[in-house]
JSON list of C-alpha atoms in Angstrom, two decimals:
[
{"chain": "X", "resi": 228, "resn": "PRO", "atom": "CA", "xyz": [63.19, -26.46, -38.98]},
{"chain": "X", "resi": 229, "resn": "LEU", "atom": "CA", "xyz": [63.92, -23.28, -40.85]},
{"chain": "X", "resi": 230, "resn": "GLY", "atom": "CA", "xyz": [67.57, -24.55, -40.76]},
{"chain": "X", "resi": 231, "resn": "GLU", "atom": "CA", "xyz": [66.71, -27.84, -42.06]},
{"chain": "X", "resi": 232, "resn": "ARG", "atom": "CA", "xyz": [64.78, -26.93, -44.67]},
{"chain": "X", "resi": 233, "resn": "GLY", "atom": "CA", "xyz": [68.18, -24.20, -45.47]},
{"chain": "X", "resi": 234, "resn": "TRP", "atom": "CA", "xyz": [64.85, -21.48, -45.23]},
{"chain": "X", "resi": 235, "resn": "THR", "atom": "CA", "xyz": [67.06, -18.20, -43.79]},
{"chain": "X", "resi": 236, "resn": "ARG", "atom": "CA", "xyz": [65.00, -15.93, -41.33]},
{"chain": "X", "resi": 237, "resn": "GLN", "atom": "CA", "xyz": [64.94, -13.45, -43.83]},
{"chain": "X", "resi": 238, "resn": "ASP", "atom": "CA", "xyz": [63.48, -15.57, -46.39]},
{"chain": "X", "resi": 239, "resn": "VAL", "atom": "CA", "xyz": [61.09, -15.64, -44.30]},
{"chain": "X", "resi": 240, "resn": "ALA", "atom": "CA", "xyz": [60.36, -12.04, -43.97]},
{"chain": "X", "resi": 241, "resn": "GLY", "atom": "CA", "xyz": [60.87, -11.87, -47.15]},
{"chain": "X", "resi": 242, "resn": "LEU", "atom": "CA", "xyz": [58.07, -14.29, -47.73]},
{"chain": "X", "resi": 243, "resn": "LEU", "atom": "CA", "xyz": [55.72, -12.67, -45.75]},
{"chain": "X", "resi": 244, "resn": "ALA", "atom": "CA", "xyz": [55.83, -9.29, -46.02]},
{"chain": "X", "resi": 245, "resn": "ALA", "atom": "CA", "xyz": [54.36, -10.34, -49.88]},
{"chain": "X", "resi": 246, "resn": "PRO", "atom": "CA", "xyz": [51.30, -9.70, -50.48]},
{"chain": "X", "resi": 247, "resn": "GLY", "atom": "CA", "xyz": [48.41, -12.10, -49.32]},
{"chain": "X", "resi": 248, "resn": "VAL", "atom": "CA", "xyz": [51.02, -14.62, -47.63]},
{"chain": "X", "resi": 249, "resn": "ALA", "atom": "CA", "xyz": [50.44, -15.65, -43.70]},
{"chain": "X", "resi": 250, "resn": "GLY", "atom": "CA", "xyz": [52.41, -17.27, -41.34]},
{"chain": "X", "resi": 251, "resn": "PHE", "atom": "CA", "xyz": [51.52, -19.82, -38.61]},
{"chain": "X", "resi": 252, "resn": "LEU", "atom": "CA", "xyz": [54.02, -20.61, -36.11]},
{"chain": "X", "resi": 253, "resn": "LEU", "atom": "CA", "xyz": [53.85, -23.77, -33.86]},
{"chain": "X", "resi": 254, "resn": "THR", "atom": "CA", "xyz": [55.14, -23.65, -30.11]},
{"chain": "X", "resi": 255, "resn": "ALA", "atom": "CA", "xyz": [55.10, -25.56, -26.80]},
{"chain": "X", "resi": 256, "resn": "GLY", "atom": "CA", "xyz": [56.32, -23.44, -24.29]},
{"chain": "X", "resi": 257, "resn": "THR", "atom": "CA", "xyz": [58.29, -21.58, -24.96]},
{"chain": "X", "resi": 258, "resn": "SER", "atom": "CA", "xyz": [60.00, -23.05, -28.51]},
{"chain": "X", "resi": 259, "resn": "ASP", "atom": "CA", "xyz": [58.86, -22.87, -31.73]},
{"chain": "X", "resi": 260, "resn": "ILE", "atom": "CA", "xyz": [58.13, -25.77, -32.70]},
{"chain": "X", "resi": 261, "resn": "GLY", "atom": "CA", "xyz": [56.51, -26.03, -36.03]},
{"chain": "X", "resi": 262, "resn": "MET", "atom": "CA", "xyz": [55.59, -23.26, -39.06]},
{"chain": "X", "resi": 263, "resn": "ALA", "atom": "CA", "xyz": [54.02, -23.39, -41.95]},
{"chain": "X", "resi": 264, "resn": "ILE", "atom": "CA", "xyz": [53.81, -20.54, -45.54]},
{"chain": "X", "resi": 265, "resn": "CYS", "atom": "CA", "xyz": [50.45, -20.28, -47.28]},
{"chain": "X", "resi": 266, "resn": "ARG", "atom": "CA", "xyz": [49.44, -17.80, -49.84]},
{"chain": "X", "resi": 267, "resn": "VAL", "atom": "CA", "xyz": [46.29, -17.25, -51.25]},
{"chain": "X", "resi": 268, "resn": "ALA", "atom": "CA", "xyz": [46.05, -15.15, -55.03]},
{"chain": "X", "resi": 269, "resn": "ALA", "atom": "CA", "xyz": [41.99, -14.63, -55.95]},
{"chain": "X", "resi": 270, "resn": "ASP", "atom": "CA", "xyz": [40.86, -17.71, -55.57]},
{"chain": "X", "resi": 271, "resn": "GLU", "atom": "CA", "xyz": [43.50, -20.06, -55.47]},
{"chain": "X", "resi": 272, "resn": "ALA", "atom": "CA", "xyz": [46.10, -20.90, -52.71]},
{"chain": "X", "resi": 273, "resn": "GLU", "atom": "CA", "xyz": [48.76, -22.42, -51.83]},
{"chain": "X", "resi": 274, "resn": "LEU", "atom": "CA", "xyz": [51.76, -23.76, -48.50]},
{"chain": "X", "resi": 275, "resn": "LEU", "atom": "CA", "xyz": [54.36, -22.53, -49.61]},
{"chain": "X", "resi": 276, "resn": "THR", "atom": "CA", "xyz": [55.98, -24.78, -46.54]},
{"chain": "X", "resi": 277, "resn": "ILE", "atom": "CA", "xyz": [55.14, -26.69, -43.62]},
{"chain": "X", "resi": 278, "resn": "ALA", "atom": "CA", "xyz": [58.59, -27.36, -41.64]},
{"chain": "X", "resi": 279, "resn": "VAL", "atom": "CA", "xyz": [57.72, -29.33, -38.11]},
{"chain": "X", "resi": 280, "resn": "ASP", "atom": "CA", "xyz": [60.10, -29.47, -35.56]},
{"chain": "X", "resi": 281, "resn": "ALA", "atom": "CA", "xyz": [62.01, -33.64, -35.63]},
{"chain": "X", "resi": 282, "resn": "ALA", "atom": "CA", "xyz": [61.61, -33.97, -31.60]},
{"chain": "X", "resi": 283, "resn": "TYR", "atom": "CA", "xyz": [57.82, -33.46, -32.69]},
{"chain": "X", "resi": 284, "resn": "ARG", "atom": "CA", "xyz": [56.89, -34.86, -36.05]},
{"chain": "X", "resi": 285, "resn": "ARG", "atom": "CA", "xyz": [54.73, -38.08, -35.85]},
{"chain": "X", "resi": 286, "resn": "ARG", "atom": "CA", "xyz": [52.85, -36.25, -32.44]},
{"chain": "X", "resi": 287, "resn": "GLY", "atom": "CA", "xyz": [50.37, -33.84, -34.85]},
{"chain": "X", "resi": 288, "resn": "ALA", "atom": "CA", "xyz": [52.19, -30.43, -34.91]},
{"chain": "X", "resi": 289, "resn": "GLY", "atom": "CA", "xyz": [51.79, -30.53, -38.69]},
{"chain": "X", "resi": 290, "resn": "ARG", "atom": "CA", "xyz": [48.18, -32.01, -38.89]},
{"chain": "X", "resi": 291, "resn": "LEU", "atom": "CA", "xyz": [47.00, -29.16, -36.45]},
{"chain": "X", "resi": 292, "resn": "LEU", "atom": "CA", "xyz": [49.44, -26.82, -38.88]},
{"chain": "X", "resi": 293, "resn": "LEU", "atom": "CA", "xyz": [48.04, -28.11, -41.51]},
{"chain": "X", "resi": 294, "resn": "ALA", "atom": "CA", "xyz": [44.18, -27.10, -40.51]},
{"chain": "X", "resi": 295, "resn": "ALA", "atom": "CA", "xyz": [45.17, -23.63, -39.73]},
{"chain": "X", "resi": 296, "resn": "VAL", "atom": "CA", "xyz": [46.51, -22.59, -42.82]},
{"chain": "X", "resi": 297, "resn": "ILE", "atom": "CA", "xyz": [43.71, -24.92, -44.59]},
{"chain": "X", "resi": 298, "resn": "ASP", "atom": "CA", "xyz": [40.81, -23.06, -41.79]},
{"chain": "X", "resi": 299, "resn": "HIS", "atom": "CA", "xyz": [43.08, -20.10, -43.38]},
{"chain": "X", "resi": 300, "resn": "VAL", "atom": "CA", "xyz": [42.34, -20.11, -46.69]},
{"chain": "X", "resi": 301, "resn": "ARG", "atom": "CA", "xyz": [39.30, -20.65, -46.72]},
{"chain": "X", "resi": 302, "resn": "SER", "atom": "CA", "xyz": [38.28, -17.71, -44.38]},
{"chain": "X", "resi": 303, "resn": "ALA", "atom": "CA", "xyz": [40.47, -15.67, -47.28]},
{"chain": "X", "resi": 304, "resn": "GLY", "atom": "CA", "xyz": [37.94, -16.96, -50.34]},
{"chain": "X", "resi": 305, "resn": "ALA", "atom": "CA", "xyz": [40.13, -19.46, -51.86]},
{"chain": "X", "resi": 306, "resn": "ARG", "atom": "CA", "xyz": [38.60, -22.14, -53.17]},
{"chain": "X", "resi": 307, "resn": "SER", "atom": "CA", "xyz": [41.41, -24.64, -54.10]},
{"chain": "X", "resi": 308, "resn": "LEU", "atom": "CA", "xyz": [45.21, -25.12, -51.81]},
{"chain": "X", "resi": 309, "resn": "PHE", "atom": "CA", "xyz": [48.19, -26.16, -54.49]},
{"chain": "X", "resi": 310, "resn": "LEU", "atom": "CA", "xyz": [51.09, -27.59, -52.56]},
{"chain": "X", "resi": 311, "resn": "GLU", "atom": "CA", "xyz": [53.99, -29.72, -53.51]},
{"chain": "X", "resi": 312, "resn": "VAL", "atom": "CA", "xyz": [55.48, -33.06, -51.40]},
{"chain": "X", "resi": 313, "resn": "GLY", "atom": "CA", "xyz": [58.52, -34.77, -52.68]},
{"chain": "X", "resi": 314, "resn": "ALA", "atom": "CA", "xyz": [57.95, -38.81, -53.88]},
{"chain": "X", "resi": 315, "resn": "ASP", "atom": "CA", "xyz": [60.32, -39.59, -51.32]},
{"chain": "X", "resi": 316, "resn": "ASN", "atom": "CA", "xyz": [58.16, -38.59, -48.38]},
{"chain": "X", "resi": 317, "resn": "PRO", "atom": "CA", "xyz": [55.59, -40.24, -47.46]},
{"chain": "X", "resi": 318, "resn": "ALA", "atom": "CA", "xyz": [54.55, -39.42, -43.71]},
{"chain": "X", "resi": 319, "resn": "ALA", "atom": "CA", "xyz": [54.19, -35.34, -45.51]},
{"chain": "X", "resi": 320, "resn": "TYR", "atom": "CA", "xyz": [52.04, -37.54, -48.44]},
{"chain": "X", "resi": 321, "resn": "SER", "atom": "CA", "xyz": [49.95, -39.31, -46.52]},
{"chain": "X", "resi": 322, "resn": "LEU", "atom": "CA", "xyz": [49.35, -36.87, -44.68]},
{"chain": "X", "resi": 323, "resn": "TYR", "atom": "CA", "xyz": [48.36, -34.69, -47.37]},
{"chain": "X", "resi": 324, "resn": "VAL", "atom": "CA", "xyz": [45.84, -37.22, -48.94]},
{"chain": "X", "resi": 325, "resn": "SER", "atom": "CA", "xyz": [44.22, -37.95, -44.82]},
{"chain": "X", "resi": 326, "resn": "ARG", "atom": "CA", "xyz": [43.35, -34.20, -45.41]},
{"chain": "X", "resi": 327, "resn": "ASP", "atom": "CA", "xyz": [41.91, -35.08, -49.02]},
{"chain": "X", "resi": 328, "resn": "PHE", "atom": "CA", "xyz": [44.64, -32.91, -51.29]},
{"chain": "X", "resi": 329, "resn": "ALA", "atom": "CA", "xyz": [44.24, -35.53, -54.94]},
{"chain": "X", "resi": 330, "resn": "ALA", "atom": "CA", "xyz": [47.21, -36.11, -57.01]},
{"chain": "X", "resi": 331, "resn": "VAL", "atom": "CA", "xyz": [46.93, -33.43, -59.90]},
{"chain": "X", "resi": 332, "resn": "GLY", "atom": "CA", "xyz": [50.54, -34.00, -61.24]},
{"chain": "X", "resi": 333, "resn": "ARG", "atom": "CA", "xyz": [54.24, -34.02, -61.12]},
{"chain": "X", "resi": 334, "resn": "ARG", "atom": "CA", "xyz": [57.22, -31.92, -62.07]},
{"chain": "X", "resi": 335, "resn": "MET", "atom": "CA", "xyz": [60.66, -34.79, -62.00]},
{"chain": "X", "resi": 336, "resn": "ALA", "atom": "CA", "xyz": [63.51, -33.50, -60.72]},
{"chain": "X", "resi": 337, "resn": "TYR", "atom": "CA", "xyz": [62.46, -30.52, -58.27]},
{"chain": "X", "resi": 338, "resn": "TYR", "atom": "CA", "xyz": [63.90, -31.89, -55.73]},
{"chain": "X", "resi": 339, "resn": "ALA", "atom": "CA", "xyz": [67.82, -31.44, -54.91]},
{"chain": "X", "resi": 340, "resn": "ARG", "atom": "CA", "xyz": [69.23, -33.85, -52.65]},
{"chain": "X", "resi": 341, "resn": "ALA", "atom": "CA", "xyz": [72.46, -33.97, -50.78]},
{"chain": "X", "resi": 342, "resn": "ASP", "atom": "CA", "xyz": [74.53, -36.87, -51.42]},
{"chain": "X", "resi": 343, "resn": "LEU", "atom": "CA", "xyz": [70.57, -38.53, -53.06]},
{"chain": "X", "resi": 344, "resn": "PRO", "atom": "CA", "xyz": [69.40, -37.87, -56.64]},
{"chain": "X", "resi": 345, "resn": "PRO", "atom": "CA", "xyz": [66.64, -35.19, -57.12]},
{"chain": "X", "resi": 346, "resn": "ALA", "atom": "CA", "xyz": [63.41, -36.33, -56.17]},
{"chain": "X", "resi": 347, "resn": "ASP", "atom": "CA", "xyz": [60.71, -35.95, -57.34]},
{"chain": "X", "resi": 348, "resn": "ALA", "atom": "CA", "xyz": [57.97, -32.71, -56.86]},
{"chain": "X", "resi": 349, "resn": "VAL", "atom": "CA", "xyz": [53.97, -34.61, -56.69]},
{"chain": "X", "resi": 350, "resn": "VAL", "atom": "CA", "xyz": [51.78, -31.91, -57.39]},
{"chain": "X", "resi": 351, "resn": "MET", "atom": "CA", "xyz": [48.48, -32.35, -54.73]},
{"chain": "X", "resi": 352, "resn": "ARG", "atom": "CA", "xyz": [45.01, -30.09, -54.23]},
{"chain": "X", "resi": 353, "resn": "LEU", "atom": "CA", "xyz": [42.51, -29.62, -52.33]},
{"chain": "X", "resi": 354, "resn": "ALA", "atom": "CA", "xyz": [39.04, -28.67, -53.15]},
{"chain": "X", "resi": 355, "resn": "LEU", "atom": "CA", "xyz": [37.69, -25.76, -50.83]},
{"chain": "X", "resi": 356, "resn": "ASN", "atom": "CA", "xyz": [34.48, -25.95, -51.90]}
]
């Protein structure tokens, strides 16, 4: 999943070294099939990335990673969890809606896409009361 997003191991290591950042790795046997990285600051949290290997998509891996992130940030004292999702990614958007995230904003032309026009980002929020 790292390469698909343009992330390197150094990118991930740098993020994980920052205060308030946590990472989750989902494995199947000896294979890494997904990861999620989040950050908590005061009473707010942000899902920085969630990625699942293409062979394991639509099989519950993303749901497991998202549940781990929600549990972690809630236990760390966050009252809200924010994320950004590509407006052109209906599978991810529906995952977030199924966990009660609500759209609260939009960033126009936020995601660069190879050979396609940039995609908007939908900013979503989950209340963790």
